[in-house]
Structure formats: C-alpha cells, structure tokens
mmCIF file of C-alpha atoms and ligand atoms in Angstrom:
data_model
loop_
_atom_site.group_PDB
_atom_site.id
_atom_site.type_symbol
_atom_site.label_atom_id
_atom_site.label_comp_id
_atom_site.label_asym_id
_atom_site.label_seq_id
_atom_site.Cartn_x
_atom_site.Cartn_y
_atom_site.Cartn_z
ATOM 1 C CA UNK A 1 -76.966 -61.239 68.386
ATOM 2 C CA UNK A 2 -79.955 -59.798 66.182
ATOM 3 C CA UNK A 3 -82.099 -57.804 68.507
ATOM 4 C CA UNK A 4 -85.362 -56.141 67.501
ATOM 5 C CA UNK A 5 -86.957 -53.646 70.117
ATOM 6 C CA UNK A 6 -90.723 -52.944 69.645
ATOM 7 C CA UNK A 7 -92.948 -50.745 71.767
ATOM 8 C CA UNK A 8 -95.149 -47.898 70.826
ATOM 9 C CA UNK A 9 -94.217 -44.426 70.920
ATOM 10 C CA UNK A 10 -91.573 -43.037 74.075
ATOM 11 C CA UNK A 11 -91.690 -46.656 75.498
ATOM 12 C CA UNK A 12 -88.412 -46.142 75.282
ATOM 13 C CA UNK A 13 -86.442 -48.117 72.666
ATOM 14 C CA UNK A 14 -83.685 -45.269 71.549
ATOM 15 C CA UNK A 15 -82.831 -44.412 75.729
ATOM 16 C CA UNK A 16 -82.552 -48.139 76.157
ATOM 17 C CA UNK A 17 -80.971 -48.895 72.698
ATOM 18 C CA UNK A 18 -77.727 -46.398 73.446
ATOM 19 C CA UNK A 19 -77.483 -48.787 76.568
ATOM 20 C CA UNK A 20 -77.586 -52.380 74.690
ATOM 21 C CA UNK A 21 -74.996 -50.874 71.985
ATOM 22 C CA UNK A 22 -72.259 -50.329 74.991
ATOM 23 C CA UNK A 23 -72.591 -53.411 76.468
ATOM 24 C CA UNK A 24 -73.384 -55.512 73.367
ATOM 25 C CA UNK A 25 -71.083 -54.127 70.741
ATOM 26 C CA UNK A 26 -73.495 -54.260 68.236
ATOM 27 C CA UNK A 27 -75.283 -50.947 65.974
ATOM 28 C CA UNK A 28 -78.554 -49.617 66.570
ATOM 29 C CA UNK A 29 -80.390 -49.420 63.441
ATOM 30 C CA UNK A 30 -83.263 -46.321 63.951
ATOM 31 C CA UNK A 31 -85.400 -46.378 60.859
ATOM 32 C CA UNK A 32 -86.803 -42.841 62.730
ATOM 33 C CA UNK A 33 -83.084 -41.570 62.849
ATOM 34 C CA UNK A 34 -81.938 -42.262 59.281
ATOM 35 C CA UNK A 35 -85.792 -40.925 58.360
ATOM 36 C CA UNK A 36 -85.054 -37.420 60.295
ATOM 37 C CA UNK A 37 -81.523 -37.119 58.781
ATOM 38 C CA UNK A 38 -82.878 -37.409 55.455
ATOM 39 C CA UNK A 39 -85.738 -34.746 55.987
ATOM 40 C CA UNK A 40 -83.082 -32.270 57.783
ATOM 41 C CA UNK A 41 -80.451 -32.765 54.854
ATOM 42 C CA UNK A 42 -83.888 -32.227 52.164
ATOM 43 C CA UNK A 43 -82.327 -35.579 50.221
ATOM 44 C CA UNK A 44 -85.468 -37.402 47.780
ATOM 45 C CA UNK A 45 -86.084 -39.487 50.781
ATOM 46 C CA UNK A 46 -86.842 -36.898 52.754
ATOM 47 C CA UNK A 47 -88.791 -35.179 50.799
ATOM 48 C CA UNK A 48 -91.149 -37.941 50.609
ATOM 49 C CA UNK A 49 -90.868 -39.045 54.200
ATOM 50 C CA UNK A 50 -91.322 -35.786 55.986
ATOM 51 C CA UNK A 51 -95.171 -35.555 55.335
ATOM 52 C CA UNK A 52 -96.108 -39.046 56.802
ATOM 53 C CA UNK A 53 -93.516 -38.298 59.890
ATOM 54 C CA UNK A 54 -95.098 -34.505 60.456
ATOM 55 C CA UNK A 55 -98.985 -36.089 60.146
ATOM 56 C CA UNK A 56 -97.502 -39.324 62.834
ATOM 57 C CA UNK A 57 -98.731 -42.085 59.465
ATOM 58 C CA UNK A 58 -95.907 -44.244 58.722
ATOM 59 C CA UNK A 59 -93.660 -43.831 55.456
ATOM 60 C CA UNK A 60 -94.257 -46.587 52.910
ATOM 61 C CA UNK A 61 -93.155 -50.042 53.140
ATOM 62 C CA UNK A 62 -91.393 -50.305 50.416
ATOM 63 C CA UNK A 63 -89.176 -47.126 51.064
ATOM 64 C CA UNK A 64 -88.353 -48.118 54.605
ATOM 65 C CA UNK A 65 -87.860 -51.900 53.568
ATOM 66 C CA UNK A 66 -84.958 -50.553 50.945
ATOM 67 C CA UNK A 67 -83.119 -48.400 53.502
ATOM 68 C CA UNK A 68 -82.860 -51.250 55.954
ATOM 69 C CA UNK A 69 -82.101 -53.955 52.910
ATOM 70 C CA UNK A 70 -79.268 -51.391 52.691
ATOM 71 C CA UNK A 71 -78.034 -50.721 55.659
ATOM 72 C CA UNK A 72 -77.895 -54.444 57.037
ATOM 73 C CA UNK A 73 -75.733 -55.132 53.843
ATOM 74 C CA UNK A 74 -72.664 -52.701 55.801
ATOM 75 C CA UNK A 75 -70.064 -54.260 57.560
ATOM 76 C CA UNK A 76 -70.360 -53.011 61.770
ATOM 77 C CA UNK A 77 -74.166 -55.648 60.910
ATOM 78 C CA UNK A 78 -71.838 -58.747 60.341
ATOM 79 C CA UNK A 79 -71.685 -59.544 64.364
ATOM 80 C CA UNK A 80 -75.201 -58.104 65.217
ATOM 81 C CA UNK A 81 -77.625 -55.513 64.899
ATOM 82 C CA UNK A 82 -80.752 -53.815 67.190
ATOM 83 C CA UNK A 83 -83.314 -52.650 64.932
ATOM 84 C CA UNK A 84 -85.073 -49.805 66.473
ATOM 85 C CA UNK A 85 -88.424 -49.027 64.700
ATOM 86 C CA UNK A 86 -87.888 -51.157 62.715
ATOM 87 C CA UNK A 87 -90.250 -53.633 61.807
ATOM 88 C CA UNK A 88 -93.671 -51.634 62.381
ATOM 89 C CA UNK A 89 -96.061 -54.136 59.906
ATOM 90 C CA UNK A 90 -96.425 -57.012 59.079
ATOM 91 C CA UNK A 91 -95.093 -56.897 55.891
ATOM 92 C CA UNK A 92 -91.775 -55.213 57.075
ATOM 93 C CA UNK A 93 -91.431 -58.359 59.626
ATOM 94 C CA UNK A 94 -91.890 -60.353 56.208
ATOM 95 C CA UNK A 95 -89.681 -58.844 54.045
ATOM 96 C CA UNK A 96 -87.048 -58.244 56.930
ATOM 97 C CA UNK A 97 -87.301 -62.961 57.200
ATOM 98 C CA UNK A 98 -87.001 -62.838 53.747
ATOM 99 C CA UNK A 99 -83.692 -60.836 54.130
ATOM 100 C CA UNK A 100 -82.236 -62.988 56.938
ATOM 101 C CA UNK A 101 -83.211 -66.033 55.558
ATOM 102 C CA UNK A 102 -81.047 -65.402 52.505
ATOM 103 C CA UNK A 103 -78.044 -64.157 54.199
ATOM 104 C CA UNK A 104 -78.623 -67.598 56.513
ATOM 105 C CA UNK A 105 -79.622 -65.050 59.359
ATOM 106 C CA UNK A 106 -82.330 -64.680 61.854
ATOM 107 C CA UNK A 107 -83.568 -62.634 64.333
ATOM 108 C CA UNK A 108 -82.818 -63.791 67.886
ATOM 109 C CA UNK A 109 -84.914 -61.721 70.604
ATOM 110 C CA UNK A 110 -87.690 -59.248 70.023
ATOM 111 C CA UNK A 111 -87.786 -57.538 72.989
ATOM 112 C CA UNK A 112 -91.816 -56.277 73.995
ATOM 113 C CA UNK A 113 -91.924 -52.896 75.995
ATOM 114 C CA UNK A 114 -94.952 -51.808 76.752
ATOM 115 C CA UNK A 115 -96.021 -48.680 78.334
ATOM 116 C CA UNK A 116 -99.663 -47.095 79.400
ATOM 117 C CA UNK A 117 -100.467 -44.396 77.011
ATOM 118 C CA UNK A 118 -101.002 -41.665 79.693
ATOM 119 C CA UNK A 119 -97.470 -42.361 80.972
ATOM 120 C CA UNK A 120 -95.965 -42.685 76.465
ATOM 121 C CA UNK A 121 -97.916 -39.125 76.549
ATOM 122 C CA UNK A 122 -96.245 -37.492 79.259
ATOM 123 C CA UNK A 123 -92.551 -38.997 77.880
ATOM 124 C CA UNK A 124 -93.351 -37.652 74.643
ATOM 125 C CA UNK A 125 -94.316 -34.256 75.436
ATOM 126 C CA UNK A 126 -91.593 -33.676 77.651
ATOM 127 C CA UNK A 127 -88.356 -35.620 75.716
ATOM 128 C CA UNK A 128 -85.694 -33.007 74.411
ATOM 129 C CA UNK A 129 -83.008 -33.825 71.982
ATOM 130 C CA UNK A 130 -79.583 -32.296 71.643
ATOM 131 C CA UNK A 131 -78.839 -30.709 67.558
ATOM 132 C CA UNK A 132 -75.363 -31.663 68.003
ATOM 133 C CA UNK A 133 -75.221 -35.129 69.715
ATOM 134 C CA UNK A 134 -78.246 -36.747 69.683
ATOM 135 C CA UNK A 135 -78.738 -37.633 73.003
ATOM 136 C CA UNK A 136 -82.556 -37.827 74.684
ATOM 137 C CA UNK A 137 -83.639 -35.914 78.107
ATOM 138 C CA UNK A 138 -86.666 -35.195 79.630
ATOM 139 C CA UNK A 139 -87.875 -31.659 80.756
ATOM 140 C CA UNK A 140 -89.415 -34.218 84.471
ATOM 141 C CA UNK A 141 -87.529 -37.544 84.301
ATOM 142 C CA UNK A 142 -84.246 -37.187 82.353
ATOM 143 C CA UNK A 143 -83.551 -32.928 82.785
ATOM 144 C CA UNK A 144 -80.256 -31.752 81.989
ATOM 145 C CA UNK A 145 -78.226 -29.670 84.355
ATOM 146 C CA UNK A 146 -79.087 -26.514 83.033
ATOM 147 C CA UNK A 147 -82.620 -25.846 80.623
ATOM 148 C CA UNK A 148 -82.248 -26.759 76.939
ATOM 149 C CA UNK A 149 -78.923 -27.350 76.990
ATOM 150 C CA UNK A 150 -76.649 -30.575 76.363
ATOM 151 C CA UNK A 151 -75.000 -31.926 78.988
ATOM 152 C CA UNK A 152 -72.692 -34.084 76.985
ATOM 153 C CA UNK A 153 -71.882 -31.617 74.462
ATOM 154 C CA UNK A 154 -73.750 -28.407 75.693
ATOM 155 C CA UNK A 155 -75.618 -28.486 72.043
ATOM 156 C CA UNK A 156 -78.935 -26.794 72.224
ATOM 157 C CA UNK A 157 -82.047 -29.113 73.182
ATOM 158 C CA UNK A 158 -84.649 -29.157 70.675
ATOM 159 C CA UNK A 159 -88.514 -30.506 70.734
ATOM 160 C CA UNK A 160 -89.242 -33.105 67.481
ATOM 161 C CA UNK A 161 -91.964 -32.256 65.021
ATOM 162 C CA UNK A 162 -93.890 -35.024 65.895
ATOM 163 C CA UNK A 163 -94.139 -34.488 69.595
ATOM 164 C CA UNK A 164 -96.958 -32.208 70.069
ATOM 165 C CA UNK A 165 -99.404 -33.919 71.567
ATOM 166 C CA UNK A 166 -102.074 -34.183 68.480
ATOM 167 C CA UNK A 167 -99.337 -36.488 66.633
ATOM 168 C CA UNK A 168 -98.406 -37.957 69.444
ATOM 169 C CA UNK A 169 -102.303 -39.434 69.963
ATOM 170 C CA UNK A 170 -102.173 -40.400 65.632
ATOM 171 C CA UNK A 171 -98.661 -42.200 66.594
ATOM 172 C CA UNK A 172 -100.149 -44.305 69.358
ATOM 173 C CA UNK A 173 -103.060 -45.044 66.788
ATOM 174 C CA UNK A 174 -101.155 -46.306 64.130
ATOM 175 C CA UNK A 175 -98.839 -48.384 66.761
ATOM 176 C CA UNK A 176 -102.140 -49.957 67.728
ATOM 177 C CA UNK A 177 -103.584 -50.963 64.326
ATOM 178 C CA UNK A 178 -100.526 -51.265 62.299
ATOM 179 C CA UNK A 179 -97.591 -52.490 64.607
ATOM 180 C CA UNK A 180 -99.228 -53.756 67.911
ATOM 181 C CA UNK A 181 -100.339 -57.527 65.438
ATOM 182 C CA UNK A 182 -96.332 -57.650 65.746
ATOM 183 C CA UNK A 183 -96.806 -58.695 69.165
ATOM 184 C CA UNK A 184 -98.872 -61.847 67.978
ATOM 185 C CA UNK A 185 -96.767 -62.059 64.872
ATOM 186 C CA UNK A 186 -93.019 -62.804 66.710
ATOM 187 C CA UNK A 187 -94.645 -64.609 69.806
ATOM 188 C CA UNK A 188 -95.972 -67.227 67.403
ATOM 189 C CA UNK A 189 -91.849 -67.579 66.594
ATOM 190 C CA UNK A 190 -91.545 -68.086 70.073
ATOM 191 C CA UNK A 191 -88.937 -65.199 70.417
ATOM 192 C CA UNK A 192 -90.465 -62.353 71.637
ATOM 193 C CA UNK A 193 -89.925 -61.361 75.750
ATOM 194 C CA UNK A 194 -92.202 -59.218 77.354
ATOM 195 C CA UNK A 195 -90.593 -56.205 79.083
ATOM 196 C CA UNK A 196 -92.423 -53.725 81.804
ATOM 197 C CA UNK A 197 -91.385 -50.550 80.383
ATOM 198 C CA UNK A 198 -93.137 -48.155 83.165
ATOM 199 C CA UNK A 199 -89.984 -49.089 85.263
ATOM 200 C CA UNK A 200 -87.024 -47.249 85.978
ATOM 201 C CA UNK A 201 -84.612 -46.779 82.943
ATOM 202 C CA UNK A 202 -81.538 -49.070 84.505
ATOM 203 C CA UNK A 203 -84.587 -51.647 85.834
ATOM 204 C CA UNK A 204 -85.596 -51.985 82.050
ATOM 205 C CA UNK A 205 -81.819 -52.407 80.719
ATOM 206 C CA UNK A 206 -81.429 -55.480 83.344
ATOM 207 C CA UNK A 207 -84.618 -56.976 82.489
ATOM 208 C CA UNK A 208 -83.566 -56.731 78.675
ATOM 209 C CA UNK A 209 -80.232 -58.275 78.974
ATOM 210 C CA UNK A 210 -81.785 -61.172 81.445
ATOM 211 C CA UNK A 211 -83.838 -61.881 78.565
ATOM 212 C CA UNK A 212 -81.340 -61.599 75.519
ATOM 213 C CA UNK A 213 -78.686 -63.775 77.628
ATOM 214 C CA UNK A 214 -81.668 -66.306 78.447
ATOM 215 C CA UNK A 215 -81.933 -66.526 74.451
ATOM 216 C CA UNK A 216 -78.047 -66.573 73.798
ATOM 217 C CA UNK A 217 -77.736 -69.584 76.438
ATOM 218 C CA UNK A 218 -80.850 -71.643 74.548
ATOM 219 C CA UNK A 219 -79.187 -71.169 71.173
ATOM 220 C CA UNK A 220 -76.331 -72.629 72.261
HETATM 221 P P1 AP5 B 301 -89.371 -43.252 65.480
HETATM 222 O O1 AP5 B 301 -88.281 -42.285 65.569
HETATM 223 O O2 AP5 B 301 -89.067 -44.695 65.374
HETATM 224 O O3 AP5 B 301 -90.330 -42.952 66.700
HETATM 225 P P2 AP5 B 301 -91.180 -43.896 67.684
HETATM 226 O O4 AP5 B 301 -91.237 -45.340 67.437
HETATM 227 O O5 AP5 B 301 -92.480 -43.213 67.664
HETATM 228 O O6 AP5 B 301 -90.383 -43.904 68.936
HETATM 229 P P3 AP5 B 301 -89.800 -42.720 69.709
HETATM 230 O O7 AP5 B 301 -88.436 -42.381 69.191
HETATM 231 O O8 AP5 B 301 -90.785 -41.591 69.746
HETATM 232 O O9 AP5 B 301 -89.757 -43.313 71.184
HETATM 233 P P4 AP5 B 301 -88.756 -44.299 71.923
HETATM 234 O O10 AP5 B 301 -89.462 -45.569 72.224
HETATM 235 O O11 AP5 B 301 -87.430 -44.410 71.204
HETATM 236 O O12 AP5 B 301 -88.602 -43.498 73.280
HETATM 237 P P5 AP5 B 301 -87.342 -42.722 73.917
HETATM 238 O O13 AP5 B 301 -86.297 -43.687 74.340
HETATM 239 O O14 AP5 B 301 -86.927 -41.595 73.045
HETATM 240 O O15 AP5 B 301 -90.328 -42.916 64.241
HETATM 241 C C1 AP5 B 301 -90.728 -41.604 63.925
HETATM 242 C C2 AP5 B 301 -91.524 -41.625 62.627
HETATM 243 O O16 AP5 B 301 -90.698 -42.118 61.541
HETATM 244 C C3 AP5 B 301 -92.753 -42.547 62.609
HETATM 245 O O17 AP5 B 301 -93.898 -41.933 63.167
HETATM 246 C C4 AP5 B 301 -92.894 -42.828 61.095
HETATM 247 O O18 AP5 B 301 -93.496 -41.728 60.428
HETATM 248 C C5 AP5 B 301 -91.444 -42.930 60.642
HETATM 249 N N1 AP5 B 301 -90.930 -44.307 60.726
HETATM 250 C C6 AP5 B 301 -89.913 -44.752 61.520
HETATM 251 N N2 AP5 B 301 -89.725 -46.067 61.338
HETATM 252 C C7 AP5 B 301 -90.642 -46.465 60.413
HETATM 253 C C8 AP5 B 301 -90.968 -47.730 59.830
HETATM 254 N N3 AP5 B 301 -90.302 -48.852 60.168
HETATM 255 N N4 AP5 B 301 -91.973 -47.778 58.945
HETATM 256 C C9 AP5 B 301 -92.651 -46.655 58.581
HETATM 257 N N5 AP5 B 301 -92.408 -45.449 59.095
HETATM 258 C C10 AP5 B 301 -91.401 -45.346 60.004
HETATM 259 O O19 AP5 B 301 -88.034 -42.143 75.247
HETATM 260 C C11 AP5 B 301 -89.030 -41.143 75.184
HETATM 261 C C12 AP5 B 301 -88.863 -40.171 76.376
HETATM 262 O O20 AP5 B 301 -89.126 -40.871 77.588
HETATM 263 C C13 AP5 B 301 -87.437 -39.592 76.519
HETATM 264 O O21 AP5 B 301 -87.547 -38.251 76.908
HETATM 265 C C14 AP5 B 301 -86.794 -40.426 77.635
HETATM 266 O O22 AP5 B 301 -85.859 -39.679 78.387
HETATM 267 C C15 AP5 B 301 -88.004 -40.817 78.483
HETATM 268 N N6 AP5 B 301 -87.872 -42.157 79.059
HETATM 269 C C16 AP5 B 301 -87.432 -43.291 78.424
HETATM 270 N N7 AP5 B 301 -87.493 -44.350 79.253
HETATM 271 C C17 AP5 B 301 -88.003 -43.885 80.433
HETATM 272 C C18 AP5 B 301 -88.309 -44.514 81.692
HETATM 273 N N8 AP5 B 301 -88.121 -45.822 81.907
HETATM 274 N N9 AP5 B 301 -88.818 -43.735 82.672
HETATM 275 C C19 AP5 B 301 -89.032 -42.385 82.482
HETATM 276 N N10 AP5 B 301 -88.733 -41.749 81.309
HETATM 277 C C20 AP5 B 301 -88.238 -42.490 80.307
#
C-alpha cells in the first residue's frame, strides 16, 4: 500500500502518520523529518535547507526529489510506504510517477486533510516535540502529564523554528499557491479521498483507514 498524506501545515499528517505505520506496517517517509535531521547534524543538505525551512519557502525540487529517489530505493519501501510532505508541487508529484512508473509502482490513496487556517494556527503555535523521541503534543489538545516534558521518554519538549506564528502564516501561503493545485492534480487520477481533519484525532485515523481499505478492496 503506497499512501501519500497531503494537508497544509498542523492538519495533522505526522500525529496521524505514527498511527497508519502501527496498523499498516509500512514507513513513514517525512521529507520535513529527514530535512530537520540534516540541519541539526549541519550535513551539506542542511546547510542549504535550513534557510528556506527558517523563512517557511520550500527547499528546491530537485534536492528534495533526490532524497526521496533515495530513500524509496531502501528495503522496509518494498511492501509500502506513506509519504508525509512529500509531494508539495507539481513537479515533485511528476517526478515521484516517473519513479513509480519505472519500478512498475504507483501510488494507491492520497489521502486530503483539510483544516481551517485559524484552527492549523492554533495547532501550530501550541505543538511541542520531544529532543529525544520525536513524539508531537500540544500545550491545549495533546499536553503531556507534566509541562515540557516527554511522556514516553521524559525527553525535554521543544518548540520548532518554524512555528512562530509569522512562518507559520508564509507556510500556509506557500501550501496555498504551491501545494494546494495537488488537490486538482491527484483527483484527476481519481485517487485522492477527502478527509475532515478538524475532527478528533482517533475520528480522523478511522476515516483514513475506511478510505485506504475502500481503495485496497477496488484494486483487487
Ligand atoms: P514539514 O515538516 O513537512 O511540515 P508541514 O507540512 O508544514 O507539516 P507539519 O509537520 O507542520 O504539520 P502536520 O500536518 O504533520 O501536523 P502534526 O501532526 O504535527 O515541513 C517543514 C519544512 O520543510 C517546510 O516548510 C519546507 O521548508 C521543508 N519541506 C518539507 N518537505 C518538503 C518538500 N516536499 N518540498 C520542499 N520543501 C519541503 O499536528 C500539528 C499539531 O496539532 C500537533 O501539536 C498535534 O498534537 C495537533 N493535532 C493534530 N491533529 C489534531 C486534531 N485532530 N485535533 C487537535 N489537535 C491535533
């Protein structure tokens, strides 16, 4: 099962993402992850990366094209992926057929979640993220048991870079001009499924598999 999951900024695709990879078996691929390990470790890519990331633009086609060529080439891809982020224009979704197509692949469900901005704002300004683990809260809607720390791993919470709210408002402006044509672009395929992400988180995750297992039963 090849899964993409597009939405704006905090609609939610990494808190439902860690879901779909339990019950699934399958990798998430975050181009934003593998971006932010490369600026924290200071490798080339990160260098170049961390100024469109800090200013909310989007890093270069070409560079995030070659990190994904790469990564679906590793073995946990073979049954199934979830690309998170991952296309964001239209010329990633083209380059990212032209890599299927030649490994006799395709891309099964694109799963749509959209969000109001007022409610992606108020996400984004109050999501946390553990150093050590990874894993997202929210200061109002996710809080962990005691402020700023883990409750998985008890790792310090930290805030990203890129949500204070002026990035936040240049994010949701390059979702709309650059990614949002996606929506057009994979519902012409006749794949994508629209998803109400201003429900609850566990309301979302049913709604998602409903409409991956709807896909899995017409390809068969
Ligand atoms: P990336 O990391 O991909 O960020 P994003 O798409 O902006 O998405 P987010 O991670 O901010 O949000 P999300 O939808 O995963 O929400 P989450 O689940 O965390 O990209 C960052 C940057 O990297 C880009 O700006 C760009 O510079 C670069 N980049 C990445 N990919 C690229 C590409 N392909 N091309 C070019 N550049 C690229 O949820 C958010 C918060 O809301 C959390 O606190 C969570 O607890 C809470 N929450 C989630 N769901 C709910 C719910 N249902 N109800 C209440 N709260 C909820």
């Amino acid at each position: 099962m090849n899964l993409i999951l597009l939405g704006p900024p905090g609609a939610g695709k990494g808190t439902q993402a860690a879901s779909l990879i339990e019950k699934y078996s399958i990798p998430q691929i975050s181009t934003g992850d593998i971006l932010r390990k490369a600026v924290k470790e200071k490798t080339s890519l990160g260098i170049k990366a961390k100024s469109y990331m800090n200013s909310g633009n989007l890093v270069p086609d070409d560079v995030v094209v070659g990190i994904i060529k790469d990564r679906l080439a590793e073995a946990d891809c073979s049954k199934g992926f979830i690309l998170d982020g991952f296309p964001r224009t239209i010329v990633q979704a083209e380059k990212l057929d032209e890599m299927l197509t030649a490994e006799d692949k395709k891309i099964d469900k694109v799963l749509n979640v959209a969000v109001e901005d007022e409610v992606l704002i108020k996400r984004l300004t109050g999501r946390r993220i553990c150093k050590d683990c990874g894993i997202g809260f929210h200061v109002i809607f996710a809080p962990p048991t005691n402020e700023g720390i883990c409750d998985k791993c008890s790792g310090e919470l930290f805030q990203r870079d890129d949500d204070e709210e002026d990035t936040i408002i240049s994010r949701l402006g390059v979702y709309k001009n650059q990614t949002s044509p996606l929506i057009d672009f994979y519902t012409r395929k006749g794949i994508l499924a629209s998803i109400q992400g201003n429900n609850a988180v566990d309301k979302i995750f049913s709604d998602m598999c409903e409409a991956i297992e709807g896909s899995m039963v017409d390809n068969s």
